[in-house]
CSV table of C-alpha atoms and ligand atoms in Angstrom, one decimal:
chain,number,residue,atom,x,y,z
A,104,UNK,CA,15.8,-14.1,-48.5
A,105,UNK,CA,12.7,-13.1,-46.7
A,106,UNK,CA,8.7,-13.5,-47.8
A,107,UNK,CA,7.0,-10.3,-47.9
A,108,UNK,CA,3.6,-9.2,-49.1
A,109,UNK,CA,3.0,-7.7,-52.4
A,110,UNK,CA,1.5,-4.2,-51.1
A,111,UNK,CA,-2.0,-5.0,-49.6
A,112,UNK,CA,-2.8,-8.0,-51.6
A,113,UNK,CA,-2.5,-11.5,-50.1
A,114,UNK,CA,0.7,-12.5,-52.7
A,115,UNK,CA,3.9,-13.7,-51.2
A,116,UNK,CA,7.0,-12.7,-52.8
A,117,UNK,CA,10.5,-12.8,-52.3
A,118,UNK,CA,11.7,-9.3,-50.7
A,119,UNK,CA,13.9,-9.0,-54.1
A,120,UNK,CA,12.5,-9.6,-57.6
A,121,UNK,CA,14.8,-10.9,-60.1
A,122,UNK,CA,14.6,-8.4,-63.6
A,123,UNK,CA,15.3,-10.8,-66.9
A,124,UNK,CA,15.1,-7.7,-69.0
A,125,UNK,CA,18.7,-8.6,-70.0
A,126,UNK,CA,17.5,-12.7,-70.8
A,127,UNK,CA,17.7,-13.6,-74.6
A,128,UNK,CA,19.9,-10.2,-75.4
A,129,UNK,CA,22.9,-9.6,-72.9
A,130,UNK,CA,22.7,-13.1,-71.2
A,131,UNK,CA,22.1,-15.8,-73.0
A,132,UNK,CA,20.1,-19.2,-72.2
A,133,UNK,CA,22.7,-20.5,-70.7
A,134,UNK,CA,23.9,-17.2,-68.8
A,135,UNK,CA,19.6,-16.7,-67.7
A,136,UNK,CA,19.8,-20.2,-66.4
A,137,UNK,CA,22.6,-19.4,-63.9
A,138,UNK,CA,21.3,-16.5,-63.1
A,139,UNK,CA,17.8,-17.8,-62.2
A,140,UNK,CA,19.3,-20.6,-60.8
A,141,UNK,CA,21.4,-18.5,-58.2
A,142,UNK,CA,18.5,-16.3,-57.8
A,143,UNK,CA,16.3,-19.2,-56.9
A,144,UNK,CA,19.3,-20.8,-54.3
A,145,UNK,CA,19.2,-17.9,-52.3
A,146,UNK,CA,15.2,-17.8,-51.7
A,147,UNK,CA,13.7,-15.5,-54.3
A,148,UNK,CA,10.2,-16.5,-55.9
A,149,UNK,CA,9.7,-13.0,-57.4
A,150,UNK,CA,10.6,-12.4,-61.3
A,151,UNK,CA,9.7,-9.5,-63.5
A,152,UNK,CA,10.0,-9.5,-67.3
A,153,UNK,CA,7.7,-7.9,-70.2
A,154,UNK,CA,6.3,-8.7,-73.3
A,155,UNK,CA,8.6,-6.1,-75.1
A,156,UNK,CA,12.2,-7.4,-73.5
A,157,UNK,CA,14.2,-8.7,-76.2
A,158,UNK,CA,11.3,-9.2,-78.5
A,159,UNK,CA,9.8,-11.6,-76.6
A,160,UNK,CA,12.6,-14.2,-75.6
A,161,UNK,CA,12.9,-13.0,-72.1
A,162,UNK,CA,9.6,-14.4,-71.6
A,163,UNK,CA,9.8,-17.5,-73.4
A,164,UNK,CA,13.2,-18.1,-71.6
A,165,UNK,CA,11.9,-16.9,-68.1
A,166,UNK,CA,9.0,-19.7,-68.6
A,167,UNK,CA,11.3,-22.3,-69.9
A,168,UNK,CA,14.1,-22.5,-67.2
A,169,UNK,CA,11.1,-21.8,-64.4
A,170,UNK,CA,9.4,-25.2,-66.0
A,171,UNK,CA,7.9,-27.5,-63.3
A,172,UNK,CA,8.7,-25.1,-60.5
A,173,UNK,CA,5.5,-22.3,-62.0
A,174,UNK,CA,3.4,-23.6,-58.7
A,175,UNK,CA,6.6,-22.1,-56.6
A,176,UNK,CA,6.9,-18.7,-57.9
A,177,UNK,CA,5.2,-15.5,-58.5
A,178,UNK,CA,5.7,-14.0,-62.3
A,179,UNK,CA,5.0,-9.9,-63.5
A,180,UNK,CA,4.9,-9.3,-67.0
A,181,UNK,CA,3.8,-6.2,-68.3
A,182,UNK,CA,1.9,-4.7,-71.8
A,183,UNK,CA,2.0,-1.3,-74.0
A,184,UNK,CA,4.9,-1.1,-75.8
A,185,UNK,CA,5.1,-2.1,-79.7
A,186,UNK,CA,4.9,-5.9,-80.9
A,187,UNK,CA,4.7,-5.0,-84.1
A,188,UNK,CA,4.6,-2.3,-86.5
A,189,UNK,CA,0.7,-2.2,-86.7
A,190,UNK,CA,-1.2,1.2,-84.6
A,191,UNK,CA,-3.0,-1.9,-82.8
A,192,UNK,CA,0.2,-3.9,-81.8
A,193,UNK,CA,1.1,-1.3,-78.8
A,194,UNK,CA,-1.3,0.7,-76.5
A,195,UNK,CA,-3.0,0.1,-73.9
A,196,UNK,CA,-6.5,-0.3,-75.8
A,197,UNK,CA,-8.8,-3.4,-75.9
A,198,UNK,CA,-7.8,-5.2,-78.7
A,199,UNK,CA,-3.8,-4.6,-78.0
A,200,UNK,CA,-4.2,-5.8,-74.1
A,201,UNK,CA,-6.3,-9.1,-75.1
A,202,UNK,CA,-4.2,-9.8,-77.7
A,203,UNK,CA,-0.8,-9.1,-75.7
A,204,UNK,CA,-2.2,-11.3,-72.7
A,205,UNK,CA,-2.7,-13.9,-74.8
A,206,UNK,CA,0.7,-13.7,-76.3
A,207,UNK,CA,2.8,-13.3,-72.9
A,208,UNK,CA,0.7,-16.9,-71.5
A,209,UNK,CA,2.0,-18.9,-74.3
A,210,UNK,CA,5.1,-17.3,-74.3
A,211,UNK,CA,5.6,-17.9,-70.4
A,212,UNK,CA,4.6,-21.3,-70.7
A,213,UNK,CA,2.0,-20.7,-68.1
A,214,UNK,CA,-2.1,-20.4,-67.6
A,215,UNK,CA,-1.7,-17.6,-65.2
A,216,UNK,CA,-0.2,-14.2,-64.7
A,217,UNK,CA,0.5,-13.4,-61.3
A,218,UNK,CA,0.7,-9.4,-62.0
A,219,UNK,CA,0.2,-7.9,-65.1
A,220,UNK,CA,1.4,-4.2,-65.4
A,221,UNK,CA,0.9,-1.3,-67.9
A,222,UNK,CA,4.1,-0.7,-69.0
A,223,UNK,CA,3.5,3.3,-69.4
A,224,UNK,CA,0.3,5.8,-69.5
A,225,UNK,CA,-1.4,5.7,-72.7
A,226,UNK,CA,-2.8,9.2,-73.5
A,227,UNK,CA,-4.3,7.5,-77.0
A,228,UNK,CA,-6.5,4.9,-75.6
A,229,UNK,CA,-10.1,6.0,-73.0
A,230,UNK,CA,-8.4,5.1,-69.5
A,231,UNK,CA,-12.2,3.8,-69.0
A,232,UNK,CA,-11.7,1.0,-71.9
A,233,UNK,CA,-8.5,0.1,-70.4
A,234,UNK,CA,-9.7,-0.8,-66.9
A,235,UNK,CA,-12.9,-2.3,-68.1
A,236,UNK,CA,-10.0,-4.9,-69.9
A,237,UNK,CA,-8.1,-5.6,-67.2
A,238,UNK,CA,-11.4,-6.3,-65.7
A,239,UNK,CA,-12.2,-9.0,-67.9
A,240,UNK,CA,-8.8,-10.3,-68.1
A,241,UNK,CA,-8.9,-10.5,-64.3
A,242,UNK,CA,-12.3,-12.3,-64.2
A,243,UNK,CA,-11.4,-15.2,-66.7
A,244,UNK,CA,-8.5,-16.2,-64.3
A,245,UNK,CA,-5.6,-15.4,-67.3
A,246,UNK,CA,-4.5,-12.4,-64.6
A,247,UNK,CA,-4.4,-12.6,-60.7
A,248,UNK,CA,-3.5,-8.7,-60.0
A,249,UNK,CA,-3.1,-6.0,-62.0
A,250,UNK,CA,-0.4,-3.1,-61.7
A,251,UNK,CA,1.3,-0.1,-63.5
A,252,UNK,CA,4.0,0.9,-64.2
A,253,UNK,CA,5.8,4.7,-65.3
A,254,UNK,CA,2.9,6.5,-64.0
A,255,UNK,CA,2.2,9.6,-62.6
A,256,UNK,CA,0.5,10.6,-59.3
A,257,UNK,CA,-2.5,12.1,-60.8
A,258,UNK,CA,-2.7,8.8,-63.3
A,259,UNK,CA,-2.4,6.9,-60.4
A,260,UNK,CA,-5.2,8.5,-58.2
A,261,UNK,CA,-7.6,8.6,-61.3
A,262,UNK,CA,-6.9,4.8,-62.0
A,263,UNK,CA,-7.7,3.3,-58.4
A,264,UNK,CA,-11.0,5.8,-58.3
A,265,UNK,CA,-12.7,5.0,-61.6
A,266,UNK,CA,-11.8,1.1,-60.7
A,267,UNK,CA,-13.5,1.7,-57.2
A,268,UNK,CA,-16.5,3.3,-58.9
A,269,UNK,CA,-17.0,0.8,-61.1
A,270,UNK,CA,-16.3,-2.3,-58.3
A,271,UNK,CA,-13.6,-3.6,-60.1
A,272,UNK,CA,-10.6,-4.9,-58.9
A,273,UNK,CA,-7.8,-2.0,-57.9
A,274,UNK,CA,-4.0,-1.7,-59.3
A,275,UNK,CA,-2.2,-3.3,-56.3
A,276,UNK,CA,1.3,-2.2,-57.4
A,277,UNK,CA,3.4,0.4,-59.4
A,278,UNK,CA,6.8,-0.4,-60.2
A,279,UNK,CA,9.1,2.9,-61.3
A,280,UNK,CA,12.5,3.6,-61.0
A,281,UNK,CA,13.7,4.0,-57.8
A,282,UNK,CA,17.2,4.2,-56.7
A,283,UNK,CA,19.5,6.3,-54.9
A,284,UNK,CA,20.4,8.3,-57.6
A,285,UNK,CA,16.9,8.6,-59.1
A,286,UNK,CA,14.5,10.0,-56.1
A,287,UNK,CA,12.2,12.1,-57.8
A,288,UNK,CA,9.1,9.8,-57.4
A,289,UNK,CA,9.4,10.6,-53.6
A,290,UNK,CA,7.6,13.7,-54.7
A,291,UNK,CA,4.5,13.0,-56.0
A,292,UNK,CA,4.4,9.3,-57.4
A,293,UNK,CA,5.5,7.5,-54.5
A,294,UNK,CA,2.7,8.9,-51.9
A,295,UNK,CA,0.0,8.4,-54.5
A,296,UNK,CA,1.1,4.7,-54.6
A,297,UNK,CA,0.9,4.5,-50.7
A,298,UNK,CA,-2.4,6.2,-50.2
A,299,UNK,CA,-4.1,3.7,-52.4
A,300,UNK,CA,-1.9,0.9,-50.5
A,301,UNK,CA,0.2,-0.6,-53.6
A,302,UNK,CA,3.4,-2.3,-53.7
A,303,UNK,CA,6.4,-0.8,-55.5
A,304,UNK,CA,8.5,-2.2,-57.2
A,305,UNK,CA,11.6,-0.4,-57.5
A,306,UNK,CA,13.1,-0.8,-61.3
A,307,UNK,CA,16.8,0.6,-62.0
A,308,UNK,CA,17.6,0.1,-58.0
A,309,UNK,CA,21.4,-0.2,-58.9
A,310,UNK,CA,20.8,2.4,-61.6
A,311,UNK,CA,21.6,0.1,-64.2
A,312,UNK,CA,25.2,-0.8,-62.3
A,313,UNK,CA,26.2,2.8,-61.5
A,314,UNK,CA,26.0,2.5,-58.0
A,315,UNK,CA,27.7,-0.7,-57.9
A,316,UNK,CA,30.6,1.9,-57.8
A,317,UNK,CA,32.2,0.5,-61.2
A,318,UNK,CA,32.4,4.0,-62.9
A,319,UNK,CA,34.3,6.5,-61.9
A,320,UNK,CA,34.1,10.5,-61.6
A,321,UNK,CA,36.0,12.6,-64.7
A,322,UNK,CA,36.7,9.3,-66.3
A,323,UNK,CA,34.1,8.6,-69.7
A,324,UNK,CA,32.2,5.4,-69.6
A,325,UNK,CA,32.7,5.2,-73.3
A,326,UNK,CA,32.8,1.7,-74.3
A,327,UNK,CA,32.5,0.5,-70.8
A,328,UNK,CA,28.8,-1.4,-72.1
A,329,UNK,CA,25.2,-0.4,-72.2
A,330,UNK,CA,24.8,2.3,-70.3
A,331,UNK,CA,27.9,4.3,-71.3
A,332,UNK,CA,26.0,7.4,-72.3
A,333,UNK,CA,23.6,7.5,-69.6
A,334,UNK,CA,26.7,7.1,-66.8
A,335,UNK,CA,28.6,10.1,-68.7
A,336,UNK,CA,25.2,12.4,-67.8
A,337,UNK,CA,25.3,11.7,-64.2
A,338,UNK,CA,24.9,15.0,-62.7
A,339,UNK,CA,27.2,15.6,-59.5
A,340,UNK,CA,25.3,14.9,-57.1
A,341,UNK,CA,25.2,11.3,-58.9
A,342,UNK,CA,28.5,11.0,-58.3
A,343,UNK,CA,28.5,12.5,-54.2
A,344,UNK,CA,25.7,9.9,-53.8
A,345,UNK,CA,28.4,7.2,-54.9
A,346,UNK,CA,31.0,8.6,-52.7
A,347,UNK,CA,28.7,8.2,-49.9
A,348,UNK,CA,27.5,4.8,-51.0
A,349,UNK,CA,30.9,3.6,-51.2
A,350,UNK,CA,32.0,4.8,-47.6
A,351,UNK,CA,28.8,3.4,-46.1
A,352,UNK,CA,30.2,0.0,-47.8
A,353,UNK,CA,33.7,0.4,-46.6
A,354,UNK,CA,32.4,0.9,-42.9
A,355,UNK,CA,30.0,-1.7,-43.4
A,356,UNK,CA,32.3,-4.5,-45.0
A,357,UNK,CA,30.1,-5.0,-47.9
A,358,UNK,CA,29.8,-3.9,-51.4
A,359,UNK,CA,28.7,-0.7,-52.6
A,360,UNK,CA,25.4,-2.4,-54.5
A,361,UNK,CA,24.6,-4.3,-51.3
A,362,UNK,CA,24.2,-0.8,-49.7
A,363,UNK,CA,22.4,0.9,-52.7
A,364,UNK,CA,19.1,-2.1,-52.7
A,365,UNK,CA,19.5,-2.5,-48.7
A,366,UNK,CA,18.6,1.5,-48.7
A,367,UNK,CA,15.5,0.5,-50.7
A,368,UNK,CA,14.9,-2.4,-48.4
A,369,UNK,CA,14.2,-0.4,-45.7
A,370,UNK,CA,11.6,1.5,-47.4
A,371,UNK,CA,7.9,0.1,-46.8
A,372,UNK,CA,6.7,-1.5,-49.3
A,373,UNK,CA,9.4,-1.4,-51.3
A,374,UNK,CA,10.5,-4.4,-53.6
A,375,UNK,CA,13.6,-3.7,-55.7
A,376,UNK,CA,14.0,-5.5,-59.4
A,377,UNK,CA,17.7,-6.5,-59.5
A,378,UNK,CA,18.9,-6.9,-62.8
A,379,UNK,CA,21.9,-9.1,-63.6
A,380,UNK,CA,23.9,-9.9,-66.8
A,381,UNK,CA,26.1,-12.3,-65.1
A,382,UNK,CA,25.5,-14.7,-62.3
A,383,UNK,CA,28.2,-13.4,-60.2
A,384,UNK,CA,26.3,-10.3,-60.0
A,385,UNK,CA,24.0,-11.3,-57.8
A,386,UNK,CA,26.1,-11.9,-55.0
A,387,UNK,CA,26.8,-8.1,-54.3
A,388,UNK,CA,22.9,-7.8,-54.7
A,389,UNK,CA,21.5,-10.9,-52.7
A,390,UNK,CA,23.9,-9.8,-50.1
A,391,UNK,CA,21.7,-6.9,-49.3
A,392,UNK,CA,19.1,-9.2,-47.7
A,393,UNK,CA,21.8,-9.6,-44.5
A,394,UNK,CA,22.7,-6.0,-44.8
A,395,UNK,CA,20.4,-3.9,-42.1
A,396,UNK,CA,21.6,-0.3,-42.4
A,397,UNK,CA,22.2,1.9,-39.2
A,398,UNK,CA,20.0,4.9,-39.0
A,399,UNK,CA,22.8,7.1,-39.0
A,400,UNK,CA,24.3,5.5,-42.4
A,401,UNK,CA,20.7,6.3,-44.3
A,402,UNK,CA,20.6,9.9,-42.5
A,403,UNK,CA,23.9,10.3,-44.9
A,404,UNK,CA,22.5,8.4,-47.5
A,405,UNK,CA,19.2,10.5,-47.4
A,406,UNK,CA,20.5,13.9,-47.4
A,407,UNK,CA,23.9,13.4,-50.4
A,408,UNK,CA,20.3,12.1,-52.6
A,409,UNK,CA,17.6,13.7,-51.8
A,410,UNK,CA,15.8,15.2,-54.8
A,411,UNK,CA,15.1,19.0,-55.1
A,412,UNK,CA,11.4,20.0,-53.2
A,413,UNK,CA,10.5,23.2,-55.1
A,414,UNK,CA,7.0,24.5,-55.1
A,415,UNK,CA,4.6,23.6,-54.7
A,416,UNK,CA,6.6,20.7,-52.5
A,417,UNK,CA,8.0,23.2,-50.4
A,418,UNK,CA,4.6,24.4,-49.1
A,419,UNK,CA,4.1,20.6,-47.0
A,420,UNK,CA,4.7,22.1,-43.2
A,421,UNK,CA,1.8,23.5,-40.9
A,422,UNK,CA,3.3,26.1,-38.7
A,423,UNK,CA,2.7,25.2,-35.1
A,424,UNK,CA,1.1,21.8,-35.6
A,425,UNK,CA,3.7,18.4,-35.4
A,426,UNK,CA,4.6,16.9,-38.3
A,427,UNK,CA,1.8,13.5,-39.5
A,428,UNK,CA,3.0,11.2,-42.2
B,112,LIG,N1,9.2,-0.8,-66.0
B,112,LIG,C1,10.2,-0.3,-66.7
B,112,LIG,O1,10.0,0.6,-67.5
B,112,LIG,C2,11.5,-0.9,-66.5
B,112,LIG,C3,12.6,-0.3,-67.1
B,112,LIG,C4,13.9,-0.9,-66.9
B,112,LIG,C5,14.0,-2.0,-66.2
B,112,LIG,N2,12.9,-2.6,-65.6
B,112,LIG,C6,13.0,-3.9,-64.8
B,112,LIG,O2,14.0,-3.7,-63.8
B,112,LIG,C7,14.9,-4.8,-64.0
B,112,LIG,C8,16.3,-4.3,-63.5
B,112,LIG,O3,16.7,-3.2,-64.2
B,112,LIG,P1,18.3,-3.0,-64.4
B,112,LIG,O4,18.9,-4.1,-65.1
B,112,LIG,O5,18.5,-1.6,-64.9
B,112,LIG,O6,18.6,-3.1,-62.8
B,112,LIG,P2,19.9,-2.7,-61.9
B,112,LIG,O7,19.9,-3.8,-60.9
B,112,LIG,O8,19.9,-1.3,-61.6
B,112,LIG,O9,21.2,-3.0,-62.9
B,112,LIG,C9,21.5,-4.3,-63.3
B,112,LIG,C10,22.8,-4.2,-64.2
B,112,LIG,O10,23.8,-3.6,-63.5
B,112,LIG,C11,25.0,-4.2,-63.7
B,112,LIG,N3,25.4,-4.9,-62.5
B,112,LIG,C12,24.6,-5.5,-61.6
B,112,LIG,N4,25.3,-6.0,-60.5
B,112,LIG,C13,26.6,-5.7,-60.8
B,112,LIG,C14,27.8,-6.0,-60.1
B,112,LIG,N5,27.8,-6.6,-58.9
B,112,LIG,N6,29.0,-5.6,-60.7
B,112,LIG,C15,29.0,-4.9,-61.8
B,112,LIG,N7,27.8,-4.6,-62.5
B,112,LIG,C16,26.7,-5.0,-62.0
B,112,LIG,C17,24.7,-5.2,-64.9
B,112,LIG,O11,24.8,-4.6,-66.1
B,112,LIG,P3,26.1,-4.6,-67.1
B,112,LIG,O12,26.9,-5.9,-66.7
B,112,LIG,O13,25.6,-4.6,-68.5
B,112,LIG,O14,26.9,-3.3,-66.7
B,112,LIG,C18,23.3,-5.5,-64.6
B,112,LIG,O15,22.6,-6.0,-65.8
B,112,LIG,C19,14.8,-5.2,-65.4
B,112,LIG,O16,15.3,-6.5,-65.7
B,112,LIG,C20,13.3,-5.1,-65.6
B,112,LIG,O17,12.7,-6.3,-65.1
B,112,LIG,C21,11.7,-2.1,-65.8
């Protein structure tokens, strides 16, 4: 597995991040130690948890098996969601975030979070009181970058500004879902992230094991684990997007999920978060990192997925002047 750089920021990560959102509930310590353990065989240095995942034990777990080896790997957590059942346990507001940081340290084992990320927009807390926090946070050395998560363009693009303005440091990454069955942030999200030069990292990127082609079309997921109800939404072109993953991975000798994050691989500045509730998992996944895809083979891929460009998305061309990115 290859280093890369976190968006613009100096930080070296590994090319995939490992997701423990599944540590402490569908894997447990023994089942998150083999899979960090295979994760951390095959080069990656990147993890991703959150203070809300499994109530807490994917952190403490997460900082328990990394131990001794902190120094050699880069850690995200993120903040918003409900700790409690007080109005001040959640949010994105002063005393929530200084509290929560707090928490996620001793929780991780750890005197430093590499990237801490707003888990979602908070429409009840002054965005001014927010970033004035992560500030702070920032300055005392308890957070080394700061990043968000589930936000919009327009949140995005008001964030980085009022941080600028006030000279404080900027949100280096956003990490939404991204996948090949889950485009839409090309639209809008995705180019706001670039023009203020931040990492992504892609959550989802298997779209929670659908594209590792173990569903199948007509047939009801019922039963068939977590995500049953979600896999018996998928809307056709869900399901063409498979078919196309799955003869890209025939041709290609390789596994359907090894084509799904190699697709995101070739994206710039694109980091997928692979999740895993088994260690075996991860071979499909890690595979991607040997997997370049033909230009042809993401042509396909690109145009069974591509996401519908209404207005005012349709209105991107200038007539008679070349296309610039
Ligand atoms: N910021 C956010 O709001 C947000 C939201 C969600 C997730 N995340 C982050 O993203 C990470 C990854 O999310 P995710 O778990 O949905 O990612 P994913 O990589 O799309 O899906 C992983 C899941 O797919 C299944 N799977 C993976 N490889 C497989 C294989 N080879 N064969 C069969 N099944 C396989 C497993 O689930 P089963 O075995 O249960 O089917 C596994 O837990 C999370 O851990 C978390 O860090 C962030």
């Amino acid at each position: 597995m290859q280093q890369v750089y976190l968006g613009t920021t100096g930080l070296a990560v590994s090319e995939l991040c490992l997701g423990t959102m599944t540590f402490g509930g569908a894997a447990d310590r023994d089942t998150s130690r083999a899979i960090v353990e295979r994760f951390r065989a095959a080069g990656g240095t990147f993890f991703d948890t959150a203070d809300v995942y499994t109530g807490g034990r994917s952190e403490t777990i997460l900082g328990e098996l990394l131990g001794d080896d902190r120094d050699d790997v880069v850690i995200a957590t993120k903040a918003f969601g409900a700790m409690g059942e007080g109005p001040n346990d959640r949010s994105n507001s002063r005393r929530h975030l200084v509290r929560a940081v707090d928490e996620s340290l001793r929780r991780l084992d750890t005197d430093w979070i590499d990237l801490y990320q707003l888990h979602r927009w908070d429409p009840t807390t002054p965005i001014d009181e927010t970033l004035s926090t992560l500030e702070d946070l920032v300055r005392s050395g308890k957070v080394l970058h700061v990043g968000v998560s589930n936000w919009l363009g327009w949140q995005i693009e008001r964030g980085v500004r009022l941080q600028e303005a006030a000279g404080y440091d900027r949100f280096v990454a956003l990490q939404p879902q991204y996948s090949l069955v889950e485009r839409r942030i090309e639209l809008e999200t995705l180019p706001a992230a670039a023009a203020n030069g931040m990492g992504v990292l892609a959550w989802s990127p298997l779209a929670a094991g659908f594209l590792t082609g173990k569903y199948e079309r007509g047939q009801s997921a019922e039963g068939q684990g977590r995500f049953a109800e979600w896999v018996d939404g998928m809307p056709e072109q869900g399901w063409d997007t498979l078919d196309a993953v799955r003869d890209a991975a025939k041709s290609l000798d390789a596994e359907p999920a090894a084509v799904a994050i190699s697709w995101l691989l070739a994206k710039p500045d694109v980091i997928p978060i692979v999740g895993a509730t088994r260690p075996d998992q991860l071979d499909a996944t890690l595979a991607a990192c040997d997997l370049d895809l033909d230009g042809e083979t993401v042509r396909v891929l690109d145009d069974v997925s591509a996401p519908d460009r209404g207005y005012p998305y349709d209105f991107g061309a200038v007539e008679g002047r070349p296309p610039r990115d």
